[in-house]
GROMACS .gro file of C-alpha atoms in nm:
model
  333
    1UNK     CA    1  10.825  10.678  10.963
    2UNK     CA    2  10.976  10.932  11.204
    3UNK     CA    3  11.308  10.751  11.189
    4UNK     CA    4  11.296  10.748  10.809
    5UNK     CA    5  11.258  11.125  10.785
    6UNK     CA    6  11.522  11.178  11.052
    7UNK     CA    7  11.766  10.956  10.862
    8UNK     CA    8  11.688  11.134  10.536
    9UNK     CA    9  11.755  11.473  10.694
   10UNK     CA   10  12.086  11.348  10.832
   11UNK     CA   11  12.186  11.216  10.487
   12UNK     CA   12  12.098  11.547  10.323
   13UNK     CA   13  12.296  11.735  10.587
   14UNK     CA   14  12.599  11.512  10.533
   15UNK     CA   15  12.582  11.566  10.156
   16UNK     CA   16  12.554  11.942  10.197
   17UNK     CA   17  12.855  11.948  10.431
   18UNK     CA   18  13.052  11.729  10.186
   19UNK     CA   19  12.978  11.965   9.897
   20UNK     CA   20  13.072  12.272  10.101
   21UNK     CA   21  13.387  12.112  10.237
   22UNK     CA   22  13.517  11.931   9.930
   23UNK     CA   23  13.379  12.127   9.634
   24UNK     CA   24  13.643  12.185   9.371
   25UNK     CA   25  13.630  12.553   9.269
   26UNK     CA   26  13.583  12.684   8.917
   27UNK     CA   27  13.895  12.763   8.721
   28UNK     CA   28  13.997  13.121   8.649
   29UNK     CA   29  13.877  13.227   8.300
   30UNK     CA   30  14.180  13.448   8.230
   31UNK     CA   31  14.419  13.171   8.327
   32UNK     CA   32  14.233  12.920   8.111
   33UNK     CA   33  14.237  13.153   7.809
   34UNK     CA   34  14.609  13.208   7.855
   35UNK     CA   35  14.671  12.832   7.878
   36UNK     CA   36  14.429  12.698   7.615
   37UNK     CA   37  14.331  12.999   7.405
   38UNK     CA   38  14.659  13.127   7.264
   39UNK     CA   39  14.719  13.169   6.890
   40UNK     CA   40  14.580  13.049   6.658
   41UNK     CA   41  14.269  13.074   6.877
   42UNK     CA   42  14.015  13.347   6.822
   43UNK     CA   43  13.691  13.430   6.999
   44UNK     CA   44  13.406  13.499   6.758
   45UNK     CA   45  13.112  13.704   6.889
   46UNK     CA   46  12.778  13.549   6.797
   47UNK     CA   47  12.533  13.772   6.982
   48UNK     CA   48  12.377  13.774   7.330
   49UNK     CA   49  12.719  13.850   7.474
   50UNK     CA   50  12.852  13.511   7.362
   51UNK     CA   51  13.188  13.445   7.199
   52UNK     CA   52  13.279  13.105   7.057
   53UNK     CA   53  13.637  12.979   7.091
   54UNK     CA   54  13.749  12.891   6.737
   55UNK     CA   55  14.064  12.778   6.558
   56UNK     CA   56  14.065  12.836   6.183
   57UNK     CA   57  14.377  12.708   6.002
   58UNK     CA   58  14.486  12.625   5.650
   59UNK     CA   59  14.453  12.794   5.310
   60UNK     CA   60  14.154  13.029   5.281
   61UNK     CA   61  14.067  12.896   4.934
   62UNK     CA   62  14.095  12.525   5.025
   63UNK     CA   63  13.799  12.291   5.089
   64UNK     CA   64  13.668  12.343   5.443
   65UNK     CA   65  13.645  12.082   5.719
   66UNK     CA   66  13.451  12.170   6.036
   67UNK     CA   67  13.529  11.952   6.339
   68UNK     CA   68  13.289  11.897   6.632
   69UNK     CA   69  13.422  11.750   6.957
   70UNK     CA   70  13.233  11.520   7.192
   71UNK     CA   71  13.067  11.562   7.531
   72UNK     CA   72  13.288  11.723   7.798
   73UNK     CA   73  13.569  11.760   7.546
   74UNK     CA   74  13.700  12.061   7.351
   75UNK     CA   75  13.863  12.160   7.022
   76UNK     CA   76  14.205  12.029   7.132
   77UNK     CA   77  14.087  11.671   7.080
   78UNK     CA   78  14.135  11.737   6.704
   79UNK     CA   79  14.488  11.877   6.735
   80UNK     CA   80  14.666  11.600   6.545
   81UNK     CA   81  14.405  11.593   6.270
   82UNK     CA   82  14.436  11.969   6.231
   83UNK     CA   83  14.815  11.947   6.213
   84UNK     CA   84  14.800  11.679   5.942
   85UNK     CA   85  14.516  11.822   5.733
   86UNK     CA   86  14.574  12.198   5.737
   87UNK     CA   87  14.827  12.194   5.453
   88UNK     CA   88  14.554  12.089   5.207
   89UNK     CA   89  14.231  12.191   5.381
   90UNK     CA   90  14.092  12.483   5.574
   91UNK     CA   91  14.032  12.322   5.915
   92UNK     CA   92  13.783  12.490   6.149
   93UNK     CA   93  13.720  12.360   6.500
   94UNK     CA   94  13.549  12.522   6.793
   95UNK     CA   95  13.445  12.466   7.154
   96UNK     CA   96  13.074  12.395   7.143
   97UNK     CA   97  12.829  12.564   7.380
   98UNK     CA   98  12.875  12.447   7.738
   99UNK     CA   99  13.230  12.333   7.668
  100UNK     CA  100  13.588  12.457   7.676
  101UNK     CA  101  13.654  12.830   7.659
  102UNK     CA  102  13.319  12.899   7.491
  103UNK     CA  103  13.143  12.833   7.819
  104UNK     CA  104  12.770  12.800   7.886
  105UNK     CA  105  12.485  12.927   7.673
  106UNK     CA  106  12.291  13.209   7.844
  107UNK     CA  107  11.962  13.055   7.731
  108UNK     CA  108  12.053  12.708   7.868
  109UNK     CA  109  11.955  12.562   7.531
  110UNK     CA  110  12.151  12.245   7.453
  111UNK     CA  111  11.916  12.104   7.193
  112UNK     CA  112  12.037  11.978   6.854
  113UNK     CA  113  11.886  12.291   6.700
  114UNK     CA  114  12.096  12.516   6.925
  115UNK     CA  115  12.418  12.329   6.848
  116UNK     CA  116  12.330  12.348   6.479
  117UNK     CA  117  12.270  12.722   6.506
  118UNK     CA  118  12.624  12.762   6.639
  119UNK     CA  119  12.760  12.579   6.335
  120UNK     CA  120  12.573  12.828   6.119
  121UNK     CA  121  12.697  13.124   6.326
  122UNK     CA  122  13.063  13.020   6.311
  123UNK     CA  123  13.064  12.940   5.938
  124UNK     CA  124  12.875  13.261   5.858
  125UNK     CA  125  13.125  13.472   6.054
  126UNK     CA  126  13.412  13.301   5.872
  127UNK     CA  127  13.252  13.338   5.528
  128UNK     CA  128  13.207  12.965   5.466
  129UNK     CA  129  12.920  12.843   5.246
  130UNK     CA  130  12.961  12.465   5.222
  131UNK     CA  131  13.191  12.233   5.409
  132UNK     CA  132  13.272  11.882   5.527
  133UNK     CA  133  13.130  11.829   5.875
  134UNK     CA  134  13.303  11.582   6.108
  135UNK     CA  135  13.202  11.496   6.463
  136UNK     CA  136  13.304  11.260   6.739
  137UNK     CA  137  13.061  11.110   6.992
  138UNK     CA  138  12.811  11.383   7.087
  139UNK     CA  139  12.963  11.592   6.808
  140UNK     CA  140  12.894  11.310   6.565
  141UNK     CA  141  12.530  11.305   6.670
  142UNK     CA  142  12.511  11.681   6.617
  143UNK     CA  143  12.675  11.640   6.274
  144UNK     CA  144  12.424  11.371   6.178
  145UNK     CA  145  12.132  11.590   6.292
  146UNK     CA  146  12.270  11.882   6.091
  147UNK     CA  147  12.305  11.662   5.781
  148UNK     CA  148  11.941  11.557   5.812
  149UNK     CA  149  11.827  11.918   5.849
  150UNK     CA  150  12.059  12.097   5.603
  151UNK     CA  151  12.223  11.851   5.362
  152UNK     CA  152  12.267  12.126   5.099
  153UNK     CA  153  12.529  12.292   5.322
  154UNK     CA  154  12.750  11.984   5.336
  155UNK     CA  155  13.009  11.861   5.089
  156UNK     CA  156  13.067  11.550   5.299
  157UNK     CA  157  12.996  11.404   5.643
  158UNK     CA  158  13.236  11.223   5.878
  159UNK     CA  159  13.102  11.029   6.178
  160UNK     CA  160  13.368  10.932   6.433
  161UNK     CA  161  13.220  10.698   6.696
  162UNK     CA  162  12.907  10.908   6.666
  163UNK     CA  163  12.612  10.917   6.904
  164UNK     CA  164  12.254  10.880   6.787
  165UNK     CA  165  12.218  10.525   6.656
  166UNK     CA  166  11.942  10.316   6.820
  167UNK     CA  167  12.192  10.066   6.958
  168UNK     CA  168  12.211   9.979   7.327
  169UNK     CA  169  12.546   9.941   7.500
  170UNK     CA  170  12.593   9.630   7.711
  171UNK     CA  171  12.842   9.669   7.996
  172UNK     CA  172  13.147   9.893   7.988
  173UNK     CA  173  13.091  10.267   7.981
  174UNK     CA  174  13.239  10.575   8.139
  175UNK     CA  175  13.209  10.634   8.513
  176UNK     CA  176  13.184  11.014   8.487
  177UNK     CA  177  12.909  10.996   8.223
  178UNK     CA  178  12.726  10.729   8.423
  179UNK     CA  179  12.731  10.939   8.741
  180UNK     CA  180  12.634  11.253   8.549
  181UNK     CA  181  12.313  11.087   8.441
  182UNK     CA  182  12.201  10.998   8.794
  183UNK     CA  183  11.972  11.258   8.955
  184UNK     CA  184  12.111  11.426   9.270
  185UNK     CA  185  12.428  11.212   9.255
  186UNK     CA  186  12.526  11.380   8.930
  187UNK     CA  187  12.470  11.724   9.081
  188UNK     CA  188  12.688  11.643   9.380
  189UNK     CA  189  12.967  11.479   9.179
  190UNK     CA  190  12.979  11.771   8.937
  191UNK     CA  191  13.060  11.998   9.231
  192UNK     CA  192  13.316  11.767   9.388
  193UNK     CA  193  13.475  11.653   9.058
  194UNK     CA  194  13.808  11.513   9.176
  195UNK     CA  195  14.085  11.495   8.918
  196UNK     CA  196  14.101  11.119   8.979
  197UNK     CA  197  13.744  11.080   8.848
  198UNK     CA  198  13.831  11.266   8.528
  199UNK     CA  199  14.143  11.052   8.486
  200UNK     CA  200  13.947  10.730   8.530
  201UNK     CA  201  13.679  10.850   8.291
  202UNK     CA  202  13.932  10.926   8.015
  203UNK     CA  203  14.113  10.595   8.064
  204UNK     CA  204  13.783  10.407   8.039
  205UNK     CA  205  13.700  10.587   7.714
  206UNK     CA  206  14.013  10.484   7.525
  207UNK     CA  207  14.179  10.156   7.439
  208UNK     CA  208  14.514  10.318   7.355
  209UNK     CA  209  14.612  10.438   7.704
  210UNK     CA  210  14.904  10.639   7.566
  211UNK     CA  211  14.665  10.927   7.491
  212UNK     CA  212  14.555  10.955   7.856
  213UNK     CA  213  14.850  11.178   7.945
  214UNK     CA  214  14.874  11.400   8.251
  215UNK     CA  215  14.837  11.704   8.023
  216UNK     CA  216  14.519  11.562   7.865
  217UNK     CA  217  14.370  11.481   8.205
  218UNK     CA  218  14.453  11.831   8.331
  219UNK     CA  219  14.287  11.986   8.027
  220UNK     CA  220  13.965  11.788   8.067
  221UNK     CA  221  13.957  11.860   8.441
  222UNK     CA  222  14.033  12.230   8.415
  223UNK     CA  223  13.796  12.305   8.127
  224UNK     CA  224  13.517  12.103   8.288
  225UNK     CA  225  13.544  12.357   8.571
  226UNK     CA  226  13.547  12.662   8.344
  227UNK     CA  227  13.276  12.888   8.492
  228UNK     CA  228  12.932  12.764   8.392
  229UNK     CA  229  13.043  12.444   8.221
  230UNK     CA  230  12.943  12.220   8.511
  231UNK     CA  231  12.593  12.362   8.510
  232UNK     CA  232  12.577  12.315   8.133
  233UNK     CA  233  12.682  11.952   8.171
  234UNK     CA  234  12.408  11.888   8.424
  235UNK     CA  235  12.158  12.057   8.192
  236UNK     CA  236  12.263  11.840   7.899
  237UNK     CA  237  12.259  11.516   8.094
  238UNK     CA  238  11.925  11.607   8.245
  239UNK     CA  239  11.767  11.632   7.900
  240UNK     CA  240  11.598  11.322   7.756
  241UNK     CA  241  11.785  11.171   7.464
  242UNK     CA  242  11.646  10.997   7.160
  243UNK     CA  243  11.788  10.811   6.865
  244UNK     CA  244  11.769  10.888   6.496
  245UNK     CA  245  11.500  10.736   6.283
  246UNK     CA  246  11.632  10.505   6.013
  247UNK     CA  247  11.415  10.670   5.745
  248UNK     CA  248  11.553  11.016   5.825
  249UNK     CA  249  11.910  10.889   5.807
  250UNK     CA  250  11.841  10.707   5.481
  251UNK     CA  251  11.737  11.035   5.316
  252UNK     CA  252  12.085  11.183   5.372
  253UNK     CA  253  12.266  11.143   5.041
  254UNK     CA  254  12.577  11.333   5.147
  255UNK     CA  255  12.888  11.112   5.105
  256UNK     CA  256  12.972  10.987   5.455
  257UNK     CA  257  13.286  10.837   5.604
  258UNK     CA  258  13.221  10.636   5.921
  259UNK     CA  259  13.531  10.595   6.140
  260UNK     CA  260  13.507  10.370   6.446
  261UNK     CA  261  13.719  10.215   6.717
  262UNK     CA  262  13.617   9.852   6.754
  263UNK     CA  263  13.702   9.862   7.127
  264UNK     CA  264  13.470  10.157   7.197
  265UNK     CA  265  13.320  10.097   7.544
  266UNK     CA  266  13.082  10.396   7.520
  267UNK     CA  267  12.921  10.361   7.176
  268UNK     CA  268  12.959  10.003   7.048
  269UNK     CA  269  13.077   9.906   6.703
  270UNK     CA  270  12.724   9.786   6.624
  271UNK     CA  271  12.630  10.156   6.601
  272UNK     CA  272  12.880  10.197   6.317
  273UNK     CA  273  12.720   9.905   6.137
  274UNK     CA  274  12.375  10.063   6.182
  275UNK     CA  275  12.491  10.391   6.029
  276UNK     CA  276  12.663  10.206   5.745
  277UNK     CA  277  12.347  10.009   5.674
  278UNK     CA  278  12.117  10.311   5.658
  279UNK     CA  279  12.333  10.585   5.503
  280UNK     CA  280  12.310  10.539   5.123
  281UNK     CA  281  12.658  10.680   5.042
  282UNK     CA  282  12.864  10.556   5.336
  283UNK     CA  283  13.213  10.413   5.368
  284UNK     CA  284  13.309  10.238   5.692
  285UNK     CA  285  13.660  10.207   5.833
  286UNK     CA  286  13.716  10.048   6.173
  287UNK     CA  287  14.024   9.992   6.385
  288UNK     CA  288  14.119   9.704   6.611
  289UNK     CA  289  14.267   9.808   6.945
  290UNK     CA  290  14.110  10.156   6.932
  291UNK     CA  291  13.840  10.294   7.159
  292UNK     CA  292  13.614  10.597   7.160
  293UNK     CA  293  13.864  10.854   7.028
  294UNK     CA  294  14.018  10.732   6.700
  295UNK     CA  295  14.130  11.085   6.608
  296UNK     CA  296  14.358  11.071   6.912
  297UNK     CA  297  14.423  10.698   6.958
  298UNK     CA  298  14.500  10.638   6.590
  299UNK     CA  299  14.554  10.994   6.475
  300UNK     CA  300  14.782  10.937   6.177
  301UNK     CA  301  14.589  10.637   6.047
  302UNK     CA  302  14.246  10.800   6.079
  303UNK     CA  303  14.359  11.132   5.930
  304UNK     CA  304  14.522  10.946   5.641
  305UNK     CA  305  14.206  10.746   5.575
  306UNK     CA  306  14.009  11.072   5.568
  307UNK     CA  307  14.262  11.235   5.335
  308UNK     CA  308  14.242  10.938   5.094
  309UNK     CA  309  13.860  10.926   5.096
  310UNK     CA  310  13.776  11.296   5.089
  311UNK     CA  311  13.897  11.403   4.740
  312UNK     CA  312  13.667  11.151   4.571
  313UNK     CA  313  13.383  11.240   4.807
  314UNK     CA  314  13.417  11.606   4.711
  315UNK     CA  315  13.356  11.537   4.342
  316UNK     CA  316  13.019  11.703   4.270
  317UNK     CA  317  12.733  11.454   4.226
  318UNK     CA  318  12.537  11.432   3.902
  319UNK     CA  319  12.233  11.571   4.086
  320UNK     CA  320  12.343  11.835   4.337
  321UNK     CA  321  12.166  11.862   4.672
  322UNK     CA  322  11.974  12.187   4.676
  323UNK     CA  323  11.804  12.381   4.948
  324UNK     CA  324  11.430  12.310   4.946
  325UNK     CA  325  11.182  12.592   4.907
  326UNK     CA  326  10.953  12.681   5.192
  327UNK     CA  327  11.004  12.633   5.565
  328UNK     CA  328  11.341  12.534   5.697
  329UNK     CA  329  11.350  12.172   5.824
  330UNK     CA  330  11.376  12.092   6.193
  331UNK     CA  331  11.676  11.913   6.336
  332UNK     CA  332  11.617  11.560   6.459
  333UNK     CA  333  11.699  11.494   6.824
   0.00000   0.00000   0.00000
């Protein structure tokens, strides 16, 4: 027993020395804003000293699309969609709490309710009443939760390789996300965070390797180290996750477009089929040879499919969805 405790102390000491010696420092906020927050970026104050990094493009009187990025990503993941859609739509995208230039939430709240509150804060500041809500991965799970809680605010819903379906992945995955979910190991790796790990993580997430450029890897790596974002990541990955209930999803009558890469190694295609089965007004489009990021890996094709589907989806239903009286519903996890 004495040798066990001695060995454990030595291991802890080695890990502490490794963190101190090889820790990758945070990036400089001013430098990051200059590099990733130039026009048309704006920083919208939402209280408690917070400002959300937002890009709002397109005609002010056009239908609105709000885009939510995935875990450890940022608003730039939607760049090609924004470029292709902003002639006909008002396209709003923002760095969610704990990500990008928005940085961490002072209250350390990374619940679905908190992410949903930021959607409300951004749209309220921009004077938007109803909108199409699109999300990828974690952002797709947040979009689905918001649709369950506040369907009357949505004109349409777009799920792009969205989290939240009760479907287990077999094999594959993303090394950075896997390590982040391991106690102690995740804490250590978040402090070391070599660029090579970020590069491998991105390459494992996509099937079309052309999108894993040096510039994209640099952006993920640098914004992951924006002050406070690493702590936010550990907080998020340390929180228990749960899946949506089929009955809750089935009550969402908002027209929904499900976009999926059939080669997704993080959230399998079976999850798309689950959403399509349970959402009453869903349309599913799926792409061969595409992984977890269709809006980047097949940008033109996916944006075109959205542009073809959305005008019909925006036709008002015979029975409009109205806000219920009484207490406001609670977001699902």
